[in-house]
Short mmCIF file of C-alpha atoms and ligand atoms in Angstrom, two decimals:
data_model
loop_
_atom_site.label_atom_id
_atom_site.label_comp_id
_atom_site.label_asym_id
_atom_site.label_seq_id
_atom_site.Cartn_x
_atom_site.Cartn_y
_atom_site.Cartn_z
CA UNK A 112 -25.54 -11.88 -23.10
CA UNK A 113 -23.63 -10.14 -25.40
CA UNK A 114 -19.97 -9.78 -25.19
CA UNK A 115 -18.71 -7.09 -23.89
CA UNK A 116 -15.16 -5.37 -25.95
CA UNK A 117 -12.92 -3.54 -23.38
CA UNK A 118 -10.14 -1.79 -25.02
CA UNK A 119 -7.11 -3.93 -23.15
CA UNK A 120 -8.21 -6.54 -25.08
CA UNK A 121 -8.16 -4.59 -28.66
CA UNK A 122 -5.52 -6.39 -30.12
CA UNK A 123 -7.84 -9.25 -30.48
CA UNK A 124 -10.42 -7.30 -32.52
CA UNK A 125 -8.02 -5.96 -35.21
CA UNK A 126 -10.08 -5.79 -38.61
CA UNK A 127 -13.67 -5.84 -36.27
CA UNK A 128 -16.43 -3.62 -35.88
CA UNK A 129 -17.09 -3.19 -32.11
CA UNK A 130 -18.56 -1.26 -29.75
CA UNK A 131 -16.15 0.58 -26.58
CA UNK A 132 -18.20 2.18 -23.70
CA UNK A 133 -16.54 4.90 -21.78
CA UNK A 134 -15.42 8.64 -20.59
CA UNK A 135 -14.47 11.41 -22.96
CA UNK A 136 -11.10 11.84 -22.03
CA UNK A 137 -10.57 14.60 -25.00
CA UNK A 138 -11.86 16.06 -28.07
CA UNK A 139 -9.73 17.86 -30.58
CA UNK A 140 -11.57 18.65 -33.89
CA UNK A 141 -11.10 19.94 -37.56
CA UNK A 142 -13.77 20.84 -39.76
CA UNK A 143 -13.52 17.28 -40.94
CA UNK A 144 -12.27 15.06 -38.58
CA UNK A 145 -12.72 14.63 -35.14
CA UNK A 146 -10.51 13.05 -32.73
CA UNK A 147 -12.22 11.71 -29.64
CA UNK A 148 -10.21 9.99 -27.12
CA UNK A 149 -12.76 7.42 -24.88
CA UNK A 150 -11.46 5.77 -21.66
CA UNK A 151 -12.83 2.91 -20.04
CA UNK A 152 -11.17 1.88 -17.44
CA UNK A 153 -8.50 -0.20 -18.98
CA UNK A 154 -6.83 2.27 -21.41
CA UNK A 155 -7.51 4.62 -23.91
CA UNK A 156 -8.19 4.50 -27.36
CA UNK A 157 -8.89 7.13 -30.34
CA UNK A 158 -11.35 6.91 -32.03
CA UNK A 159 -11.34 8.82 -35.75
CA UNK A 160 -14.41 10.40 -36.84
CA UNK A 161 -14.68 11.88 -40.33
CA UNK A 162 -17.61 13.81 -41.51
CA UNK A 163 -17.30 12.39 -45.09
CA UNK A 164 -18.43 8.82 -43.59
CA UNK A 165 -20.87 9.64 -40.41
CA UNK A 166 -22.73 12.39 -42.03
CA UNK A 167 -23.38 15.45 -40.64
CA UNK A 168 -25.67 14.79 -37.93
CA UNK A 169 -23.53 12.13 -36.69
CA UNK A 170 -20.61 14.55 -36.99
CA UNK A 171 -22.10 17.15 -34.96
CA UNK A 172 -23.81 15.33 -32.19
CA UNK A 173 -20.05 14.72 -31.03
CA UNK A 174 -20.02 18.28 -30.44
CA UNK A 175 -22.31 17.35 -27.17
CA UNK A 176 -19.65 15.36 -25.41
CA UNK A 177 -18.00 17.44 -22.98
CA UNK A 178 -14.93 16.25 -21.32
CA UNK A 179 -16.05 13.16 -18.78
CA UNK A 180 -19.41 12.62 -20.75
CA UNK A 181 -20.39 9.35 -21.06
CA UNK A 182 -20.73 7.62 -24.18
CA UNK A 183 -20.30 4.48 -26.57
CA UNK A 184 -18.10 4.79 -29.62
CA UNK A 185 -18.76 1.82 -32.33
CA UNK A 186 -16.45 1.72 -35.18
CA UNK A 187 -13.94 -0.58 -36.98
CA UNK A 188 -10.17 -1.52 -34.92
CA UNK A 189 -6.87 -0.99 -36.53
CA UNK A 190 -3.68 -1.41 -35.27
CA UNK A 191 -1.68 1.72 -35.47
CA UNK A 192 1.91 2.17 -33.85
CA UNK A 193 1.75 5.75 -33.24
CA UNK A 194 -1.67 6.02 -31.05
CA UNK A 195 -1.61 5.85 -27.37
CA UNK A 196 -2.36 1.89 -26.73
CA UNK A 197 -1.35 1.00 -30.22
CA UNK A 198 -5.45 0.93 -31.38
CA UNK A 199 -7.38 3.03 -33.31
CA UNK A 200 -11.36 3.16 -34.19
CA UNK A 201 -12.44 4.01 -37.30
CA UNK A 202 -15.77 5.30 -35.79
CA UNK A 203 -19.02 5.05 -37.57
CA UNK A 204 -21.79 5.35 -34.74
CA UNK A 205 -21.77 7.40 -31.48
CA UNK A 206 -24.58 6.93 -28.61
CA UNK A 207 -23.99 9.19 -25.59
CA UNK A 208 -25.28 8.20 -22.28
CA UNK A 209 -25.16 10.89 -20.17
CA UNK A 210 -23.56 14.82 -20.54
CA UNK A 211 -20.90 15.48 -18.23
CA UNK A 212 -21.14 18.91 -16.28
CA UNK A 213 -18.25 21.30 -16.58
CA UNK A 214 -15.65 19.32 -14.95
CA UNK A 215 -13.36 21.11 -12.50
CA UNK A 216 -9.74 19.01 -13.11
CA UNK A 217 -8.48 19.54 -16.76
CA UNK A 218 -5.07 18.88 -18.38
CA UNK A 219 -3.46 22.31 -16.26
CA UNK A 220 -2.18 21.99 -13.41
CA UNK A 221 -4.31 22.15 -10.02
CA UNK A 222 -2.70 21.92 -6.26
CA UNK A 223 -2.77 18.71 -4.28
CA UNK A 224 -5.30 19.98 -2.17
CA UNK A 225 -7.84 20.88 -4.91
CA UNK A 226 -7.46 17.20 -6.14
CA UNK A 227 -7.66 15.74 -2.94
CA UNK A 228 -11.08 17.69 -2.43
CA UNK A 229 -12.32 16.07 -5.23
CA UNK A 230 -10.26 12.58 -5.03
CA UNK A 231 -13.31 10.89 -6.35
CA UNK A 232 -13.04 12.18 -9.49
CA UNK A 233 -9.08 12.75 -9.20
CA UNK A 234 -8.79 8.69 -9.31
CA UNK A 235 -9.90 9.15 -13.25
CA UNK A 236 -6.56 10.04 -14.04
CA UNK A 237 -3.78 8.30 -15.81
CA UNK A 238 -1.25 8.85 -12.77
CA UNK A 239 -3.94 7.64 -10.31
CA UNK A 240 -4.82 4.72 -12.75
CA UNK A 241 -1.18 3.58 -12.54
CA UNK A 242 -0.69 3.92 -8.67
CA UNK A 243 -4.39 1.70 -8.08
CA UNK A 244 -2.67 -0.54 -10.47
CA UNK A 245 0.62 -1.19 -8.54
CA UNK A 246 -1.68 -1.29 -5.15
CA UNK A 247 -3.31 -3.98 -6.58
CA UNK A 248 -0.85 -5.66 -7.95
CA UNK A 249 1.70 -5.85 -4.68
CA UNK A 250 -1.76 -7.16 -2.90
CA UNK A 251 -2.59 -9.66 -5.47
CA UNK A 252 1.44 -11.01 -5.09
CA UNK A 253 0.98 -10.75 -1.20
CA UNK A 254 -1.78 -13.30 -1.51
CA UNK A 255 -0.35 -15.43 -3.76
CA UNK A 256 3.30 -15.21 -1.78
CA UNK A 257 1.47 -16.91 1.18
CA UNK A 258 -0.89 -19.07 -0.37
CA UNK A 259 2.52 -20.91 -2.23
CA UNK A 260 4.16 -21.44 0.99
CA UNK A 261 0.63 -22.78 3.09
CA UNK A 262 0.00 -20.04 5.20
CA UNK A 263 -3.94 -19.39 6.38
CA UNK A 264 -5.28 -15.89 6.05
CA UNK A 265 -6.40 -15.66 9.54
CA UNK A 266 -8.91 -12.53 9.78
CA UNK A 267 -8.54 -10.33 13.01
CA UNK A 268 -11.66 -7.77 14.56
CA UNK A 269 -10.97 -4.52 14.10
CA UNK A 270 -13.18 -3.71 17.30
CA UNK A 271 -11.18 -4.54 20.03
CA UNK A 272 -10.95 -4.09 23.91
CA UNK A 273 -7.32 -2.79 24.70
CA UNK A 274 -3.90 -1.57 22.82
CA UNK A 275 -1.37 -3.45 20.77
CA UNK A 276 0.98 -0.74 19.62
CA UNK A 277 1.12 1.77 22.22
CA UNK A 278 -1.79 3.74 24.16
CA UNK A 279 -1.26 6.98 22.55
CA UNK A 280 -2.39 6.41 18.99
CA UNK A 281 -5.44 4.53 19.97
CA UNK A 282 -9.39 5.60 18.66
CA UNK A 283 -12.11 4.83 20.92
CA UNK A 284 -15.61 4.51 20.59
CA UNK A 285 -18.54 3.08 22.93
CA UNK A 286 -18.98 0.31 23.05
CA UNK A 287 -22.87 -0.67 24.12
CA UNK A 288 -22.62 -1.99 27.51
CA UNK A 289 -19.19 -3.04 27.63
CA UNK A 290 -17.24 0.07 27.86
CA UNK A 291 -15.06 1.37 25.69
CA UNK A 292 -13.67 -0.42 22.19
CA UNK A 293 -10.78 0.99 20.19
CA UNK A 294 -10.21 0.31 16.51
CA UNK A 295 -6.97 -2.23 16.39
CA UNK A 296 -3.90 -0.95 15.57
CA UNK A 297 -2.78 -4.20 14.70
CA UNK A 298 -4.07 -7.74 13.85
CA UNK A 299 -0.60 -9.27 15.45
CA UNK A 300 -1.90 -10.40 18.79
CA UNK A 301 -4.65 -12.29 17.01
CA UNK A 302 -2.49 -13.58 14.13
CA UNK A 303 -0.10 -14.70 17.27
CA UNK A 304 -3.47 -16.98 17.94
CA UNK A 305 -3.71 -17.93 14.83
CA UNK A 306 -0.18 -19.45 14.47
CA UNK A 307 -0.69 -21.61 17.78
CA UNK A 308 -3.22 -22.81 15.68
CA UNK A 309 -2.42 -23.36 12.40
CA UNK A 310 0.97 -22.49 12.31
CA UNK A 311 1.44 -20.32 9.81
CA UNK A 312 -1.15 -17.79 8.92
CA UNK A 313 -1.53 -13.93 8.08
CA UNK A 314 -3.50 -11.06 9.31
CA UNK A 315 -4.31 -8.51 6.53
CA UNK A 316 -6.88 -5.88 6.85
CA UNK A 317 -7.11 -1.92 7.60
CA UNK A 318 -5.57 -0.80 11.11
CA UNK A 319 -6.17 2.05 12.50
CA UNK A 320 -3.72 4.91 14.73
CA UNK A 321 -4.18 8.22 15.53
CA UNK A 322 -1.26 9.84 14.81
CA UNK A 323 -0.59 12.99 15.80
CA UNK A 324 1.99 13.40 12.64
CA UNK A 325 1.18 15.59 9.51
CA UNK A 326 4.01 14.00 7.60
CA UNK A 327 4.27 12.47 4.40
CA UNK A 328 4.45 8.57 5.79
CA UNK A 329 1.49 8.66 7.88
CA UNK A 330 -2.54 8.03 7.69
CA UNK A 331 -4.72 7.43 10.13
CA UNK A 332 -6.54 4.38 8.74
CA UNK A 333 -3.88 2.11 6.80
CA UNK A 334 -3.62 -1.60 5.58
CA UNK A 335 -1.13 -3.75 7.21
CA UNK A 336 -0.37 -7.89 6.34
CA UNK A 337 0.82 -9.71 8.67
CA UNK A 338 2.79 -12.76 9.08
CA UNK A 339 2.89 -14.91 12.25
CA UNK A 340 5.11 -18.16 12.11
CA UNK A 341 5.40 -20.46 15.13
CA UNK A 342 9.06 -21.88 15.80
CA UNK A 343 10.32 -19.16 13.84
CA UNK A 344 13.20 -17.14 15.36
CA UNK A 345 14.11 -13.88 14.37
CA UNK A 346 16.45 -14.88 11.63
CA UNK A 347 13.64 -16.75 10.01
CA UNK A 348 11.62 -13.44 10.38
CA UNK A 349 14.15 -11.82 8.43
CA UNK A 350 14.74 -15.02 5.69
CA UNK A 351 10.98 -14.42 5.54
CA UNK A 352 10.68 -10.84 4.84
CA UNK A 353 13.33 -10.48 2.48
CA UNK A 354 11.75 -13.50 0.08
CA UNK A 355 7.94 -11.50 0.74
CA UNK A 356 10.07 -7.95 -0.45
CA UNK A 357 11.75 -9.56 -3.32
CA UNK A 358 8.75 -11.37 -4.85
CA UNK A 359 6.49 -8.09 -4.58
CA UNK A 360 8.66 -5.64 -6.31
CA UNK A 361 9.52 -8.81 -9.18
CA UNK A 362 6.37 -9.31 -9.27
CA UNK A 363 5.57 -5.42 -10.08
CA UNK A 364 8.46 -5.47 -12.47
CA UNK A 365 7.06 -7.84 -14.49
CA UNK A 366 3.54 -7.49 -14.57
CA UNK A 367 3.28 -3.58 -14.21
CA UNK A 368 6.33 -2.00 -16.10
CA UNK A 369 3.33 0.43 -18.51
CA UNK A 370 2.38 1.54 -14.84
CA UNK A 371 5.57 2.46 -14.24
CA UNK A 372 6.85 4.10 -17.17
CA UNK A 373 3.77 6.35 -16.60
CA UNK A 374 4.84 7.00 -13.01
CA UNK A 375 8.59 7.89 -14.74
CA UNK A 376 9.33 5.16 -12.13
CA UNK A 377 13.80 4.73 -12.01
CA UNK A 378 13.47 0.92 -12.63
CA UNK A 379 16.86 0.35 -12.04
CA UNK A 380 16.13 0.92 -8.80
CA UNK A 381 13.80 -1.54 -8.25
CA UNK A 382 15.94 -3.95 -9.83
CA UNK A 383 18.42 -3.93 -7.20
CA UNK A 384 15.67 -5.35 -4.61
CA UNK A 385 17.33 -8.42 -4.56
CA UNK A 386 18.15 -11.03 -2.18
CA UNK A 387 19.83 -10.54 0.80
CA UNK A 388 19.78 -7.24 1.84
CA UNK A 389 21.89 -6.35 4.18
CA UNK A 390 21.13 -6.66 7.99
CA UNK A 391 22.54 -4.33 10.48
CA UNK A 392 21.83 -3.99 14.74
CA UNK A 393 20.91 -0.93 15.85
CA UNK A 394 24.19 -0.10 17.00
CA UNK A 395 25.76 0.22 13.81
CA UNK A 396 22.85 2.20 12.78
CA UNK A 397 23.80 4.58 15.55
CA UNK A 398 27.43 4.62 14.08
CA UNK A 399 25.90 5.21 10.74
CA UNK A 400 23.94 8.09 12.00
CA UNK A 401 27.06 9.55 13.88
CA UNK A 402 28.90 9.08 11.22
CA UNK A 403 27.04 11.42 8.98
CA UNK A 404 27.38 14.72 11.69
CA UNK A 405 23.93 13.12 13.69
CA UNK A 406 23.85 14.14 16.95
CA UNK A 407 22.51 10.61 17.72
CA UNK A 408 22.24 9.17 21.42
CA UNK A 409 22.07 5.18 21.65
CA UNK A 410 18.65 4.65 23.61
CA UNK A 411 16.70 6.61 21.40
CA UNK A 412 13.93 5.78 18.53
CA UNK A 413 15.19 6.54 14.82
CA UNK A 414 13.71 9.36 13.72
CA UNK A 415 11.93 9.65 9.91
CA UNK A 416 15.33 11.41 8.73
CA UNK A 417 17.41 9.02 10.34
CA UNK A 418 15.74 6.48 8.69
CA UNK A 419 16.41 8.51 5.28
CA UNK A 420 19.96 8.99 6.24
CA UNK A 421 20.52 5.23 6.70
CA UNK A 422 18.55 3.52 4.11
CA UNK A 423 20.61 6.12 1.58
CA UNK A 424 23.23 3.87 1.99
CA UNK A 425 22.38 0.93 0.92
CA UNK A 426 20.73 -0.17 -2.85
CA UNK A 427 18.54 -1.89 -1.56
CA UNK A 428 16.30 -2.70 1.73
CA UNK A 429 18.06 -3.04 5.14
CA UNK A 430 17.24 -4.69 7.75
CA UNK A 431 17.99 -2.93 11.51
CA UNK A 432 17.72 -5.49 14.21
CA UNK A 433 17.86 -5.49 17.58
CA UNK A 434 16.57 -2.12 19.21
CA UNK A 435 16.76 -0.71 22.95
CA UNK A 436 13.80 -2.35 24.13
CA UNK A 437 12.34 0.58 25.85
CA UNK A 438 11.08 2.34 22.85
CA UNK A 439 9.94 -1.24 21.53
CA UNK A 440 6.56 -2.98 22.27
CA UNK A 441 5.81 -4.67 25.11
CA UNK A 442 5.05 -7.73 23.47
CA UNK A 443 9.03 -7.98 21.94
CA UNK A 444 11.09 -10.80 23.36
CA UNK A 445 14.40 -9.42 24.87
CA UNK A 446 17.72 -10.52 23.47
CA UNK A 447 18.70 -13.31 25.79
CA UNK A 448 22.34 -12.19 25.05
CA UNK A 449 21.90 -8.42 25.89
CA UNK A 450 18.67 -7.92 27.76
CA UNK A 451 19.14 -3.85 26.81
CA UNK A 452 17.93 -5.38 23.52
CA UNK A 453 14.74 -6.38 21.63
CA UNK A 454 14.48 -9.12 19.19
CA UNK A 455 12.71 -6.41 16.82
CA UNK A 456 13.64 -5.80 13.45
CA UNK A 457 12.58 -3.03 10.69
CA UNK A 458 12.99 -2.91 7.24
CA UNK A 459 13.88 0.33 6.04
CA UNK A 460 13.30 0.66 2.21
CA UNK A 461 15.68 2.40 -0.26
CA UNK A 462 16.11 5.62 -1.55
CA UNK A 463 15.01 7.13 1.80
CA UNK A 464 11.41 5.53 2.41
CA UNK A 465 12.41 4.52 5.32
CA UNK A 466 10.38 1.78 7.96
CA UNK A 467 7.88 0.10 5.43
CA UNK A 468 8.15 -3.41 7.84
CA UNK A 469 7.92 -3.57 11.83
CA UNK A 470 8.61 -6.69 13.22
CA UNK A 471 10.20 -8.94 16.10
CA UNK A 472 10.20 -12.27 17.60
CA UNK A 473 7.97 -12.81 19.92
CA UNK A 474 8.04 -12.95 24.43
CA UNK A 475 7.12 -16.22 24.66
CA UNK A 476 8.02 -16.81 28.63
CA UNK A 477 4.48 -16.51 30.68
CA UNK A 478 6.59 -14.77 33.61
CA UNK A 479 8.35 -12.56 31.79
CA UNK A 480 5.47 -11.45 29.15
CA UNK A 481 3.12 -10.81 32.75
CA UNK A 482 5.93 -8.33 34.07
CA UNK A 483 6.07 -6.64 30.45
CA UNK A 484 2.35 -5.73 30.74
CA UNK A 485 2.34 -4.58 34.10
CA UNK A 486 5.69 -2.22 32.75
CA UNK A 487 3.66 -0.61 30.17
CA UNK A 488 0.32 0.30 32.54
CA UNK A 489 -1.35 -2.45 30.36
CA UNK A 490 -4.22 -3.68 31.68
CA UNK A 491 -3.96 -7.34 32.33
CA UNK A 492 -7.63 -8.25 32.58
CA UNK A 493 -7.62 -7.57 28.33
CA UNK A 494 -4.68 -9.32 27.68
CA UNK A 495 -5.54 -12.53 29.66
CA UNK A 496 -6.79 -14.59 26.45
CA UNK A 497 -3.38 -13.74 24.73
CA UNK A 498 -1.73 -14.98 28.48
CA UNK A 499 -3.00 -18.00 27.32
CA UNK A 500 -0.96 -18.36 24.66
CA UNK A 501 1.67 -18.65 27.15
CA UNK A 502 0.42 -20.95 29.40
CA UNK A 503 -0.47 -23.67 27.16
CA UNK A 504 1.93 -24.83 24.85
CA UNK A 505 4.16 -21.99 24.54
CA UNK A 506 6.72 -21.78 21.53
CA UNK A 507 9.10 -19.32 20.07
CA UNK A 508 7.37 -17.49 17.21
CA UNK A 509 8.12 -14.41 15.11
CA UNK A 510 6.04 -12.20 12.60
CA UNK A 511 6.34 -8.77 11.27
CA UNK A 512 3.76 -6.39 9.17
CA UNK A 513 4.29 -4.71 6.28
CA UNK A 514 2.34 -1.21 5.68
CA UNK A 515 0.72 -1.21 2.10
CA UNK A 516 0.90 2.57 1.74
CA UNK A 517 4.24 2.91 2.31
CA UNK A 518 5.22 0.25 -0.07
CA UNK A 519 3.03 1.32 -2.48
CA UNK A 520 4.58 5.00 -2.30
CA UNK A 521 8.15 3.12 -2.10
CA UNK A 522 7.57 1.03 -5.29
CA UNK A 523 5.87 3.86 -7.04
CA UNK A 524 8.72 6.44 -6.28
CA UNK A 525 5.89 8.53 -4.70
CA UNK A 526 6.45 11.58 -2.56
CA UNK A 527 3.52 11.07 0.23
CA UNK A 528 1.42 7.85 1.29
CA UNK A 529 -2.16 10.04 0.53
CA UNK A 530 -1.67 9.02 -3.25
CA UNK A 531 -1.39 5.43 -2.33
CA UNK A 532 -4.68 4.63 -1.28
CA UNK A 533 -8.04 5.08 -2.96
CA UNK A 534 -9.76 7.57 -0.25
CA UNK A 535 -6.48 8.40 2.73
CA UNK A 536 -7.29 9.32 6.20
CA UNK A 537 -5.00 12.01 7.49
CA UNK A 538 -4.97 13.73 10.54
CA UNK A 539 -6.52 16.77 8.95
CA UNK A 540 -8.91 15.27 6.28
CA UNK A 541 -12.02 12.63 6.35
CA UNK A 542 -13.28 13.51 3.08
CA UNK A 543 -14.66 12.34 0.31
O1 4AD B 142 5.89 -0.97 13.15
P1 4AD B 142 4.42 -1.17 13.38
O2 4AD B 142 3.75 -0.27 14.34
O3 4AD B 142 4.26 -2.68 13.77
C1 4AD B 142 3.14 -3.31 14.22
O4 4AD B 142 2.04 -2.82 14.25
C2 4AD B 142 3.37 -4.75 14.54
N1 4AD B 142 2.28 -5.21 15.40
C3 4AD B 142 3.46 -5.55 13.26
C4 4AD B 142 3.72 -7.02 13.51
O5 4AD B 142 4.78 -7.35 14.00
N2 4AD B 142 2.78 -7.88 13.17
O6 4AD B 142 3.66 -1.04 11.98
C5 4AD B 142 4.01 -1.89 10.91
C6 4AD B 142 4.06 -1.11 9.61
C7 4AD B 142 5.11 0.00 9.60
O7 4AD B 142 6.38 -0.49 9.29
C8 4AD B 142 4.56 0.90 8.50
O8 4AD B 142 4.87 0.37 7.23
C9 4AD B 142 3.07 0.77 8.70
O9 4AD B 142 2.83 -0.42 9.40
N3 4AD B 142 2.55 1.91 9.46
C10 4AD B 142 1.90 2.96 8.91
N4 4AD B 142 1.59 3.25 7.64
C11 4AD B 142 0.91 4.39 7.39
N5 4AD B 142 0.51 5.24 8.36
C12 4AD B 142 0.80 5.00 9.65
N6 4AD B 142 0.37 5.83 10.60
C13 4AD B 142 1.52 3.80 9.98
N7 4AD B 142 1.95 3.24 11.13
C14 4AD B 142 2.56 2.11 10.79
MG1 MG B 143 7.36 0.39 13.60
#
């Protein structure tokens, strides 16, 4: 098979003849010289057409290529400083492949809802390129975070028979003759399995909520990893979380800083995500919030803007432990010092993300865990296998998970999660 030349790799073709396929990203023409700029995928590269050296039938046939068309550009590579990639073609051949209709998003500007109609095509664009970029890149460091420190990837279903997270965000479907089946909200109870097991292993896939919220930090169909370590207390839950944080953003920094600069990322910013971050309870979050003129009452949930108010004052991720456990999960151990407590922790990300982790240890007392079920109308029958875990061979355990949109709109400076995601799920849209 021939090779194939992609135009990342130019710099190793200086001096060559060789043959790009791609998109017409522009076309700006003289009488003599046209200037067609061909994307394929993995940058952008000019390629200089003069009439003197194609001939005129050459030179005109270029006039077919509408913006998005579809062609392949052969000509000769040479460096050059001042062109977007540092590449330019000398072209001598054109073949096009296919004649783009009119296409409806050009350089102006269009509203988010026009390009979220046609997100399909929207994801052709250098901002979207960049943001796909970054996704991929905090994934590929997620895998390769727990793969150096011997965790499994434990898969969990995504049909499953009762909540994890609460019954009001929960989707339901029938499910043949067994009732009802709601998409999970989380992998946790089966990663919980999964670290009897193996002992250290992580859930990652797409969970699902329906969430009431229009707001800027919420889909209904997301991807969450998480972690689930047996023996681990909640301090190692936080040790844990604070080396995952700091190896994805220097791991961004250093392998994605052209992704950034197109983003007009602050990198400074994401310098400061450096070990430790600071770790606060809950209470002093509440002081925090009072503090700044927030009419705050100890008991209650933080709110998105309180989240804003107290991540603004720190440079980097905080950690806020130890919430009332009423508005916690019922699968959250209780703070054997101050039962009013949960071992829970969030991470709250700078610059006024706010929660981008969720996490606690674990109830890992039988009685206790039984009681906690019947408190939240749970239905017991569901949870039995995950009773088990209790009743043989029992240990303290911890995990958290980490929501890939919100990082992703975190990292990338973004100002709402549907950006972060190929094709988002929001309350109000299903399509493309
Ligand atoms: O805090 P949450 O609900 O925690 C859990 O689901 C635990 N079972 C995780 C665990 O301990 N294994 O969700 C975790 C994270 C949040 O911090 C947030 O980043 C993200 O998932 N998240 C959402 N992201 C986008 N849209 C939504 N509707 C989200 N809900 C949660
Ligand atoms: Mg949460």
């Amino acid at each position: 098979m021939a090779s194939k030349f992609y135009i990342d790799n130019l710099a190793k073709h200086v001096g060559q003849t060789v043959t790009l396929q791609g998109w017409l990203y522009n076309l700006r023409s003289s009488g003599k010289i046209k200037f067609l700029l061909l994307r394929d995928g993995t940058g952008v590269c000019q390629g200089v057409m003069v009439k003197s050296v194609v001939g005129e039938e050459m030179f005109a046939k270029a006039d077919q290529l509408t913006q998005e068309s579809a062609f392949a550009m052969t000509g000769t590579v040479r460096a050059e400083q001042r062109a977007p990639g540092g590449f330019e073609m000398d072209v001598t051949n054109i073949e096009i492949i296919s004649v783009a209709k009119e296409y409806p998003i050009t350089p102006k500007e269009h509203g988010v809802e026009f390009l979220a109609d046609r997100r399909h095509l929207w994801l052709r664009s250098s901002r979207q390129h960049a943001i796909m970029r970054v996704r991929h890149e905090i994934i590929r460091s997620i895998r390769e975070f727990f793969a150096g420190r011997g965790f499994t990837l434990l898969d969990a279903p995504i049909f499953t028979p009762a909540a994890c997270e609460g019954t009001s965000t929960l989707f339901e479907t029938d499910y043949f003759d067994l009732g009802k089946a709601y998409l999970t909200q989380s992998g946790q109870l089966y990663g919980e399995a999964g670290a009897m097991a193996l002992g250290k292993v992580y859930v990652f896939g797409p969970t699902f909520r329906a969430e009431k919220s229009k707001t800027r930090r919420h889909l209904t169909e997301f991807w969450m990893v998480e972690p689930e370590v047996a023996f681990n207390d909640l301090n190692d839950n936080m040790d844990l979380a604070e080396d995952f944080l700091e190896h994805i953003v220097s791991n961004v920094l250093k392998n994605r800083m052209p992704e950034l600069k197109t983003l007009e990322r602050n990198i400074q910013k994401l310098e400061a995500v450096k070990r430790p971050f600071p770790r606060i309870t809950y209470d002093q979050a509440v002081e925090i919030l009072q503090k700044n003129g927030v009419a705050f009452e100890w008991g209650n949930d933080l709110g998105a803007t309180d989240e804003t108010i107290i991540s603004e004052q720190f440079d980097r991720p905080v950690f806020v432990h130890r919430y009332p456990s009423e508005v916690k999960a019922f699968y959250m151990k209780r703070d054997p010092q101050n039962p009013k407590v949960a071992l829970a922790v969030d991470v709250l990300a700078s610059e006024g993300y706010g929660e981008i982790i969720g996490g606690s240890q674990r109830e890992d007392d039988y009685d206790v865990l039984l009681q906690r079920l019947k408190d939240h109308d749970l239905p017991q029958e569901a949870f039995d296998w995950y009773l088990d875990l209790r009743r043989f061979g029992s240990v303290p355990h911890s995990g958290f998970g980490l929501g890939i949109e919100r990082t992703v709109s975190w990292i990338c400076g973004l100002e709402h999660v549907r950006e972060t995601i190929p094709f988002p799920r929001m309350i109000y849209r299903i399509t493309p």
